[in-house]
PDB file of C-alpha atoms in Angstrom:
ATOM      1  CA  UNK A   1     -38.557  30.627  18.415  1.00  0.00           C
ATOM      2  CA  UNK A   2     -35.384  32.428  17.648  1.00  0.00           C
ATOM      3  CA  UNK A   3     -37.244  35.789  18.396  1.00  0.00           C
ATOM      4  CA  UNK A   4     -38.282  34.458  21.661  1.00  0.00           C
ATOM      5  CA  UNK A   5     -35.131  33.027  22.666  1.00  0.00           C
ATOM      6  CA  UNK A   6     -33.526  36.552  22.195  1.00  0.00           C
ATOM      7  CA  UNK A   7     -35.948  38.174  23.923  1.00  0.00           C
ATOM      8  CA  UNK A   8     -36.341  36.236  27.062  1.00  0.00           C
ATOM      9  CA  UNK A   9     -32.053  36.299  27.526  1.00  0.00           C
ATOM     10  CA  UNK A  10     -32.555  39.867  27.523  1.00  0.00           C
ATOM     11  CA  UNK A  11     -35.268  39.813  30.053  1.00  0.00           C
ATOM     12  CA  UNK A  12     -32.449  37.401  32.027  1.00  0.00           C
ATOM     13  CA  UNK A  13     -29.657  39.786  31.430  1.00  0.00           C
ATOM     14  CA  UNK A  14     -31.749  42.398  32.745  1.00  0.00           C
ATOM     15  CA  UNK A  15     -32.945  40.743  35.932  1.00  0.00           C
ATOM     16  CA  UNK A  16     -28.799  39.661  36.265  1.00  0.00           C
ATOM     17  CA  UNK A  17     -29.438  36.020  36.176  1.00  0.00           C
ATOM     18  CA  UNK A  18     -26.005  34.347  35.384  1.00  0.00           C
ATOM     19  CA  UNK A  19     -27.641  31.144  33.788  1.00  0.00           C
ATOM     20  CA  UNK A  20     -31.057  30.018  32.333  1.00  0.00           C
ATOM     21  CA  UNK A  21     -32.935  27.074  31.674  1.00  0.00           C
ATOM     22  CA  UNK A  22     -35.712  27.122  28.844  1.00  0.00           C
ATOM     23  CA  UNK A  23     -38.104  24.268  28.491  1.00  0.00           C
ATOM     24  CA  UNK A  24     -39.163  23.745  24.531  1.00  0.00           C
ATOM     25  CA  UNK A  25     -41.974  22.435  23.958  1.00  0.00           C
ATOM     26  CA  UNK A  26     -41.201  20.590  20.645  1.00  0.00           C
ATOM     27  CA  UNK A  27     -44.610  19.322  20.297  1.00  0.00           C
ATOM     28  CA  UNK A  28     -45.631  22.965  19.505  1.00  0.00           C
ATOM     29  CA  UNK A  29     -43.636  23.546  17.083  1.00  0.00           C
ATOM     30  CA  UNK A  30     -43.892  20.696  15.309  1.00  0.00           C
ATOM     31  CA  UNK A  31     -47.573  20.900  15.004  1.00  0.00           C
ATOM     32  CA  UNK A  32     -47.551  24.010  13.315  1.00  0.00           C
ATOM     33  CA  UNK A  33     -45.390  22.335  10.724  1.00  0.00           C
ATOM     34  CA  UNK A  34     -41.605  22.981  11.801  1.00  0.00           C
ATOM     35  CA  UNK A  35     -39.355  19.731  11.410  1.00  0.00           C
ATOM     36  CA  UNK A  36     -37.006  18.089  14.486  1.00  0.00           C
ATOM     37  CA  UNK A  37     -34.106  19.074  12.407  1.00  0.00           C
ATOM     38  CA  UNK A  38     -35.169  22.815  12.056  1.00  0.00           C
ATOM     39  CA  UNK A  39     -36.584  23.433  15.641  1.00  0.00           C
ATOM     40  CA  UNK A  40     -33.733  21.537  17.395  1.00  0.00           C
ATOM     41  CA  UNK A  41     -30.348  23.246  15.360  1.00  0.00           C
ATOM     42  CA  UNK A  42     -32.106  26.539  15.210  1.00  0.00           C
ATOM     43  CA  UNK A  43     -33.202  26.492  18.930  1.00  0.00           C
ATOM     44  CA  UNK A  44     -29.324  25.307  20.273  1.00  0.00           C
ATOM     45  CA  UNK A  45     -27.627  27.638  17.478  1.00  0.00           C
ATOM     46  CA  UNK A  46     -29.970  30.592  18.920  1.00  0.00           C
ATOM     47  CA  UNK A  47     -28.802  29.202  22.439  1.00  0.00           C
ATOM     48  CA  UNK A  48     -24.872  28.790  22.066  1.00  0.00           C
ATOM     49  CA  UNK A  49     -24.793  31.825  20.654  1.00  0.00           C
ATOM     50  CA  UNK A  50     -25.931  34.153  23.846  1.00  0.00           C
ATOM     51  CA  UNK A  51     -23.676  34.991  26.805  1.00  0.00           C
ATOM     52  CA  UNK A  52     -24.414  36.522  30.043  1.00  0.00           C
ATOM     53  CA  UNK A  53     -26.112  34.510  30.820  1.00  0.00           C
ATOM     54  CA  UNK A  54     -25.652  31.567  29.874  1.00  0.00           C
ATOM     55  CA  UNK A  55     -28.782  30.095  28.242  1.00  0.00           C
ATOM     56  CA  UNK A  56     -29.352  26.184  28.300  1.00  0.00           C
ATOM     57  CA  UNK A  57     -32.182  24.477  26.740  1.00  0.00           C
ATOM     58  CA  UNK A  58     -34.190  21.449  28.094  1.00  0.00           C
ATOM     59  CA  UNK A  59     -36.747  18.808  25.871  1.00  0.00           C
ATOM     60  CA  UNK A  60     -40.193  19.083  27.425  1.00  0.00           C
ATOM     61  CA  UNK A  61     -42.329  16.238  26.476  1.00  0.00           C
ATOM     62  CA  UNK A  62     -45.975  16.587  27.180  1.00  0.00           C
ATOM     63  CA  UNK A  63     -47.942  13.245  29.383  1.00  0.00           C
ATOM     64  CA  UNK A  64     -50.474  13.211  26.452  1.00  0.00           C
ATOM     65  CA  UNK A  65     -48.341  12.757  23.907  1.00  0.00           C
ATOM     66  CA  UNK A  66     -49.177  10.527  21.091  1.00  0.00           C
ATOM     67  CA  UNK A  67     -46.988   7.441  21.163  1.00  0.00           C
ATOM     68  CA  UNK A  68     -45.498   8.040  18.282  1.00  0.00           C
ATOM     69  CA  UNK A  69     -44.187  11.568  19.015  1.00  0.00           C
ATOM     70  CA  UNK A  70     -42.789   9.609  22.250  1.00  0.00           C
ATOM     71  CA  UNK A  71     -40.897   7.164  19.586  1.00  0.00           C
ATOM     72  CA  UNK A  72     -39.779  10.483  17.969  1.00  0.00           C
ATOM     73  CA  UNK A  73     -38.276  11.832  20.903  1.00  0.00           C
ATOM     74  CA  UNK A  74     -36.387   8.712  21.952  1.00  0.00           C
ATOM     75  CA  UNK A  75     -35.054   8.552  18.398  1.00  0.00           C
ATOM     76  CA  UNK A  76     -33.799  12.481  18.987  1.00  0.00           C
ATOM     77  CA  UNK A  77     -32.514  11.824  22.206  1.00  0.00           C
ATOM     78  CA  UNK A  78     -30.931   8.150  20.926  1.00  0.00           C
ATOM     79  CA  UNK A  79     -29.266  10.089  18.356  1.00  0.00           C
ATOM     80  CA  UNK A  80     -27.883  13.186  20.223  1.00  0.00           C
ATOM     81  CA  UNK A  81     -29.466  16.304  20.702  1.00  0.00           C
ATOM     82  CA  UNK A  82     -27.475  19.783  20.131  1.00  0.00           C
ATOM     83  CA  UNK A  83     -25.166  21.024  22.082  1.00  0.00           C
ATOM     84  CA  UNK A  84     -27.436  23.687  23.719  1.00  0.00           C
ATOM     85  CA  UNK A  85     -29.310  20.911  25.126  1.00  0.00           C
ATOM     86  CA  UNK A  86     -28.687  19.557  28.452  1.00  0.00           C
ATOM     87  CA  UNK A  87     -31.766  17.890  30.039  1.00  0.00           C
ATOM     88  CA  UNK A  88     -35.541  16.369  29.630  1.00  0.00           C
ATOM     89  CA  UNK A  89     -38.640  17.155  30.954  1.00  0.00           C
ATOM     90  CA  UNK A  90     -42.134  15.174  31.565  1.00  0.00           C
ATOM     91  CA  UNK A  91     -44.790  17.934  31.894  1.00  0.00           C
ATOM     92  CA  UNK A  92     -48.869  18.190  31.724  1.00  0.00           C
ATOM     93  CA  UNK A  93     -51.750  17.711  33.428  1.00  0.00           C
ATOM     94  CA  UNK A  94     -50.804  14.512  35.927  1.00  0.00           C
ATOM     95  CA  UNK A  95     -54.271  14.075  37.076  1.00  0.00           C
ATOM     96  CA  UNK A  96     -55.569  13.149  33.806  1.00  0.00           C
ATOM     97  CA  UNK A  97     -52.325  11.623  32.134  1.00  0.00           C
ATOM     98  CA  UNK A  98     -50.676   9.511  35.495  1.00  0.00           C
ATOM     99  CA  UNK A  99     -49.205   7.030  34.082  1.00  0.00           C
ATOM    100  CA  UNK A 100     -45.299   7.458  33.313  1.00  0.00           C
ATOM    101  CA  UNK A 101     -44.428   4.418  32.365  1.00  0.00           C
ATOM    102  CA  UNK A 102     -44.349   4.724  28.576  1.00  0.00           C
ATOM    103  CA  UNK A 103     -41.941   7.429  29.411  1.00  0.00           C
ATOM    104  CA  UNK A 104     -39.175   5.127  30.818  1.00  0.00           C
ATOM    105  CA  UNK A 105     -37.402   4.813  27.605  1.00  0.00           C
ATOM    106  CA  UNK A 106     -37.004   8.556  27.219  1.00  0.00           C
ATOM    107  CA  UNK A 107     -35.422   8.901  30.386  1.00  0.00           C
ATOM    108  CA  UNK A 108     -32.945   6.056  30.249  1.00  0.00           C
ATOM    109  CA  UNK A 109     -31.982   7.361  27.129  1.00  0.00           C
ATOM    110  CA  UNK A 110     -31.389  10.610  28.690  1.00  0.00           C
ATOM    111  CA  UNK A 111     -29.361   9.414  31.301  1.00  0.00           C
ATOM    112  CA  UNK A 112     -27.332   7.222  29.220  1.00  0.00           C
ATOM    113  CA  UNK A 113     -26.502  10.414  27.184  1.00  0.00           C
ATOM    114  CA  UNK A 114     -25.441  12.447  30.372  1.00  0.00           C
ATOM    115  CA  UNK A 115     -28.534  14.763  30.162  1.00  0.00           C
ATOM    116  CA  UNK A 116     -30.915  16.145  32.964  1.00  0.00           C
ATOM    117  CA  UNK A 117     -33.793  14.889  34.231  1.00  0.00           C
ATOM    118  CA  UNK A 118     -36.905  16.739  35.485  1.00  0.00           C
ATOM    119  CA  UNK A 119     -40.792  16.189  36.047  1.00  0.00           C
ATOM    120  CA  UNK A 120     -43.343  18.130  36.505  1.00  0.00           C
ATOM    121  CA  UNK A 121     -45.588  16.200  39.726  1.00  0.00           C
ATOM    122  CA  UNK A 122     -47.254  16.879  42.795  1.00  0.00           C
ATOM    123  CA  UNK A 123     -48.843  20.295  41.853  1.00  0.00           C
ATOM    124  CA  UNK A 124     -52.071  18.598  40.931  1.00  0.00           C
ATOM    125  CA  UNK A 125     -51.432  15.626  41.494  1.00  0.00           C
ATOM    126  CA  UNK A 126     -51.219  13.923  44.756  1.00  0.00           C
ATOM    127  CA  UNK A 127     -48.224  12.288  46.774  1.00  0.00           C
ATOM    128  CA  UNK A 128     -48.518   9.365  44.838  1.00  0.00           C
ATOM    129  CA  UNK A 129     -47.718  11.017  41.778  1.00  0.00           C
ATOM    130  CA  UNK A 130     -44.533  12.103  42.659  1.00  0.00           C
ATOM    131  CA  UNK A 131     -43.536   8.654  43.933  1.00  0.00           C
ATOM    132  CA  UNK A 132     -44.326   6.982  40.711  1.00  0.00           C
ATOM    133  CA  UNK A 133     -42.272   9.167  39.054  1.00  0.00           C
ATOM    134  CA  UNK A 134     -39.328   9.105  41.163  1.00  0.00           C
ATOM    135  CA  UNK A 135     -39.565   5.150  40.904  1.00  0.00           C
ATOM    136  CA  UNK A 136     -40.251   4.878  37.280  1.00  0.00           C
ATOM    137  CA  UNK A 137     -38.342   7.873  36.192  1.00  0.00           C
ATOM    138  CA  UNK A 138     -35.664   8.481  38.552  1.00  0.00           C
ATOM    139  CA  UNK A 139     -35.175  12.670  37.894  1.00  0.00           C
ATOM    140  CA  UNK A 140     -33.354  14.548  39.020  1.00  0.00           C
ATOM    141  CA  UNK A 141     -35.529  17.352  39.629  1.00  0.00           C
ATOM    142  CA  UNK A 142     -39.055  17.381  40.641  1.00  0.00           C
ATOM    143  CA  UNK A 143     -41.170  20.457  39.442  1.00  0.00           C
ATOM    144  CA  UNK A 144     -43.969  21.917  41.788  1.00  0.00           C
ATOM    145  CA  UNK A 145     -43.970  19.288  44.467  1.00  0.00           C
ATOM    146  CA  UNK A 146     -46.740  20.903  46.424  1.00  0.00           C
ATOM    147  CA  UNK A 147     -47.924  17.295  47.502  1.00  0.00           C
ATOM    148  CA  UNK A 148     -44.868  16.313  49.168  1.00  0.00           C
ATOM    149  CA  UNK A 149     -45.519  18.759  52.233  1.00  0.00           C
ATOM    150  CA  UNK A 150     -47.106  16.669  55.050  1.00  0.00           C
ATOM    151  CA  UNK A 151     -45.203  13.379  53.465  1.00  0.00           C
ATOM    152  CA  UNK A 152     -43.041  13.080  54.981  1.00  0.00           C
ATOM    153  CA  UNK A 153     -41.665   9.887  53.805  1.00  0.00           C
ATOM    154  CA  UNK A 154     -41.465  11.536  50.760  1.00  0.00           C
ATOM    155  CA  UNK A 155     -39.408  14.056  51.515  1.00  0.00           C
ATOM    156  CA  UNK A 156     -36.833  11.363  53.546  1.00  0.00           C
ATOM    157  CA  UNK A 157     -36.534   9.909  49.485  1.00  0.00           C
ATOM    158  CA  UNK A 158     -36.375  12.791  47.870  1.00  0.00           C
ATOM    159  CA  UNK A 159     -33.452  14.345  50.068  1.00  0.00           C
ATOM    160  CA  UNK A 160     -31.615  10.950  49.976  1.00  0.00           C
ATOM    161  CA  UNK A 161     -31.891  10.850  45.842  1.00  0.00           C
ATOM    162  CA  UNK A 162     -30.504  14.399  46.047  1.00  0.00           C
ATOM    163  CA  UNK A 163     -33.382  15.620  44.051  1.00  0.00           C
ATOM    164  CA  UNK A 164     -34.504  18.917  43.592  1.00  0.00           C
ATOM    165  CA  UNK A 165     -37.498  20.628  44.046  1.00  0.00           C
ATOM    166  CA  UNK A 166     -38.436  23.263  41.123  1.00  0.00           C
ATOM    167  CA  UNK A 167     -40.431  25.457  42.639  1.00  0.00           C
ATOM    168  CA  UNK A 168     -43.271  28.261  40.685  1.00  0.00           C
ATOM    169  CA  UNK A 169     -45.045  30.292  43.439  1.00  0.00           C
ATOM    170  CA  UNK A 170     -46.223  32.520  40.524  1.00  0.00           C
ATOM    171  CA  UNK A 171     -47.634  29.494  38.374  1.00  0.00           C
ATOM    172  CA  UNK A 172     -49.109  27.896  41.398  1.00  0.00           C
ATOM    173  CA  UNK A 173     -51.173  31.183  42.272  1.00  0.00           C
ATOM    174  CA  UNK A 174     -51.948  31.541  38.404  1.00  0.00           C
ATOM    175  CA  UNK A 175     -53.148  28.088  38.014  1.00  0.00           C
ATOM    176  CA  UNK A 176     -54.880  27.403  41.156  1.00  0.00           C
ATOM    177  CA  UNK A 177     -52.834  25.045  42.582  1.00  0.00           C
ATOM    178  CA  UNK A 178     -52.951  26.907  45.735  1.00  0.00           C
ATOM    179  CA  UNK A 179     -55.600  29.503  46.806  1.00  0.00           C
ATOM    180  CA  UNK A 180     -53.549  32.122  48.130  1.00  0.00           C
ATOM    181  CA  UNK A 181     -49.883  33.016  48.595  1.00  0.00           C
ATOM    182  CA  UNK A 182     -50.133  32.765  52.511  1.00  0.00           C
ATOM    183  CA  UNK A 183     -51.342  28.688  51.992  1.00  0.00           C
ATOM    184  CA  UNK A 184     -48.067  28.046  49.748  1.00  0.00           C
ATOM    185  CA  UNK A 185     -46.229  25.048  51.593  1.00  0.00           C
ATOM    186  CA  UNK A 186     -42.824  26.345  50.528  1.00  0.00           C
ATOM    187  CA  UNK A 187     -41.879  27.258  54.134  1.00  0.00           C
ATOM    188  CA  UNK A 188     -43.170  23.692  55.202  1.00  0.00           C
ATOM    189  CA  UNK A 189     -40.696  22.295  52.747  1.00  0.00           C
ATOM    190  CA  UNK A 190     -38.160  23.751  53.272  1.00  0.00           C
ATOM    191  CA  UNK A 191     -38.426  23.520  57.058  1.00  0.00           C
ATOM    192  CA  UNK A 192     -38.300  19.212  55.554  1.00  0.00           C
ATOM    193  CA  UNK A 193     -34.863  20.012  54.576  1.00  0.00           C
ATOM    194  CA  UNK A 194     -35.421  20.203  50.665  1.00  0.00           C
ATOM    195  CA  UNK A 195     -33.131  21.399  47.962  1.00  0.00           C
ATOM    196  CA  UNK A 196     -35.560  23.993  46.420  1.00  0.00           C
ATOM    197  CA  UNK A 197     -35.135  26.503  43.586  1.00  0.00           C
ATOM    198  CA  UNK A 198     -37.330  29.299  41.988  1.00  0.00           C
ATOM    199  CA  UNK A 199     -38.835  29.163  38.753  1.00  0.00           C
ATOM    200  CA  UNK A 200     -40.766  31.116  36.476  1.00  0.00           C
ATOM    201  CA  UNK A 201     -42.392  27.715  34.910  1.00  0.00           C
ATOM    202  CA  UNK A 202     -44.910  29.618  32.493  1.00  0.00           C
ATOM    203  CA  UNK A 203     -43.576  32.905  32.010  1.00  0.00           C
ATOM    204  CA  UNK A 204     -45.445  33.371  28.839  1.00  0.00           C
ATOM    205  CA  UNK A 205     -48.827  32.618  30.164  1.00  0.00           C
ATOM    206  CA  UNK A 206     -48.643  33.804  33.750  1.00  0.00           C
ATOM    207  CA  UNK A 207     -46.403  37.386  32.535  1.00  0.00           C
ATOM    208  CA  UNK A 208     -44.735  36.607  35.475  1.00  0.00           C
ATOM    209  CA  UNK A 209     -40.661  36.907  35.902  1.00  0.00           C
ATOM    210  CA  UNK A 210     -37.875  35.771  38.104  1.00  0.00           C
ATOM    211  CA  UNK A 211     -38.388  39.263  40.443  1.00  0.00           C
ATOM    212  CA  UNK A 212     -41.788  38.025  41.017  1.00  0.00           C
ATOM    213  CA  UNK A 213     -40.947  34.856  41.675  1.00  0.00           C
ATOM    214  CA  UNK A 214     -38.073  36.489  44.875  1.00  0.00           C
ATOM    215  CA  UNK A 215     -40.963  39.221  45.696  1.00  0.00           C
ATOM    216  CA  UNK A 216     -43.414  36.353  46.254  1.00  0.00           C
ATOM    217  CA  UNK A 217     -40.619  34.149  48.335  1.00  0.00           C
ATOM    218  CA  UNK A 218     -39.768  37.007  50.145  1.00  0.00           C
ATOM    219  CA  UNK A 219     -43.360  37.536  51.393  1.00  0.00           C
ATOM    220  CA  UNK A 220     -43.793  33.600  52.691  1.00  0.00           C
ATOM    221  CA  UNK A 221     -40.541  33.897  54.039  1.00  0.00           C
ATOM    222  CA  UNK A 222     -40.113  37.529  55.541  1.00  0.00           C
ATOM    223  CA  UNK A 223     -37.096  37.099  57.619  1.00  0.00           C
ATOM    224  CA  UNK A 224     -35.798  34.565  55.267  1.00  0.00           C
ATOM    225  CA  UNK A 225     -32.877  36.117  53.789  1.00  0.00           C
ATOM    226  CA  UNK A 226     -30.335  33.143  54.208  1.00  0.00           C
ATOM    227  CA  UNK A 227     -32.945  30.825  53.497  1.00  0.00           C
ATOM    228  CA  UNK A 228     -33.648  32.487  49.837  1.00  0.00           C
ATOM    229  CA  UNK A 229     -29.713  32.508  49.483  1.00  0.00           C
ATOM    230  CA  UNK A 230     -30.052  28.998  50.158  1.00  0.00           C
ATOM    231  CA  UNK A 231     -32.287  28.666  47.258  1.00  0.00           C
ATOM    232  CA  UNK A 232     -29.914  29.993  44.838  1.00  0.00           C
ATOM    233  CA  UNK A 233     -26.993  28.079  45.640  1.00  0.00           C
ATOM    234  CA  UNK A 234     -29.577  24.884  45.584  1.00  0.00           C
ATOM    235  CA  UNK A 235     -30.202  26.068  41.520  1.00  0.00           C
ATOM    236  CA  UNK A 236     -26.864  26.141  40.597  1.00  0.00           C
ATOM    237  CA  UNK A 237     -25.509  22.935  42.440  1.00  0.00           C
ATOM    238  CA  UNK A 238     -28.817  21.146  40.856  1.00  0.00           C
ATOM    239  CA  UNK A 239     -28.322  23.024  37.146  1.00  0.00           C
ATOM    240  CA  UNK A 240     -27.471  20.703  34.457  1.00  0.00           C
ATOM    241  CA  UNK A 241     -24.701  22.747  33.172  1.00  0.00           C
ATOM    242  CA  UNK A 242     -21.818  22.210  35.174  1.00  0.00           C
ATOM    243  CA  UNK A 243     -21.339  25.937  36.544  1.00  0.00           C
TER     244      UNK A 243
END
């Protein structure tokens, strides 16, 4: 964890990003025998530690987690995370796992302790997806979204809650979520008036970085300079590190 921590800021310093967000999947580490204690301290030590950029760290928690991991995680949340940690994050496969509502606790907790909130909806998923978790959950930040282009309903709640839109082009083409880069509805929601960022989401998996993610926005959006500005001032307004 510590190795790949190190590595990715590098990658970040590289690319001149002036602050980063990495997702842990605790569950991950856990399971191949790590404790809380040692994944969370050695994780936000690795974190506090690195400078330009500045790295931040978020809790992912998976939809198909056992309950009992859930109880875990409220207990780690309940009783304060490390410093390096500044936000939570539902993620997994929404079509098979819909239901958010054992999740509730998690996020009040969150909020209650000043952290972030994000969820990962509407890739897979449907519109109603995304609804049910901005009723149940109430994030901040929405990752994917690809169903709320079209809704537009959707997008009237989402702009009022101020929530952002995290959005992977490169995951989305990786995963199938959308069957080529010309049918991506990023310039559709945009044109809704979103808040949207770019995000590597699965950097590991896809080998994808943040340059791919621009080159990719640059080619849906070919005279959309501002627009792509737009999208970086979005991230750091929405970042849950007061920047």
């Amino acid at each position: 964890l510590r190795e790949f921590l190190l590595e990715l800021h590098e990658e970040q310093r590289e690319e001149k990003i002036q602050y980063v967000e990495v997702r842990i999947a605790a569950r991950r580490f856990i399971a191949d025998g790590a404790t809380w204690a040692e994944l969370l301290i050695v994780a936000s030590n690795t974190a506090m530690l690195l400078d330009d950029p500045q790295m931040r760290l978020i809790l992912l928690v998976n939809r198909d987690s056992p309950l009992q991991f859930v109880t875990e995680c409220e207990e780690m949340i309940a009783n304060g995370l490390p410093a390096a940690f500044v936000g939570i994050d539902l993620a997994g496969d929404e079509v098979r796992f819909p239901d958010v509502k054992v999740f509730e606790k998690c996020f009040d907790l969150a909020r209650s302790a000043s952290l972030g909130t994000t969820v990962h909806c509407g890739e897979f998923g449907d519109a109603r997806n995304v609804w049910d978790a901005l009723d149940q959950l109430g994030p901040d930040r929405i990752s994917h979204g690809l169903a709320v282009a079209g809704e537009r309903a959707l997008a009237e709640r989402l702009i009022r809650d101020d929530v952002l839109i995290e959005m992977s082009i490169s995951s989305n083409l990786a995963l199938g979520a959308v069957k080529s880069l010309a049918e991506h509805p990023l310039p559709r929601l945009i044109e809704a008036g979103l808040d949207i960022s770019l995000n590597t989401d699965i950097p590991v998996e896809t080998g994808a970085n943040f340059a791919a993610e621009m080159r990719f926005a640059k080619e849906l959006l070919p005279d959309g300079e501002e627009l792509i500005l737009a999208m970086a001032e979005a991230a750091r307004r929405h970042a849950f590190c007061r920047l």
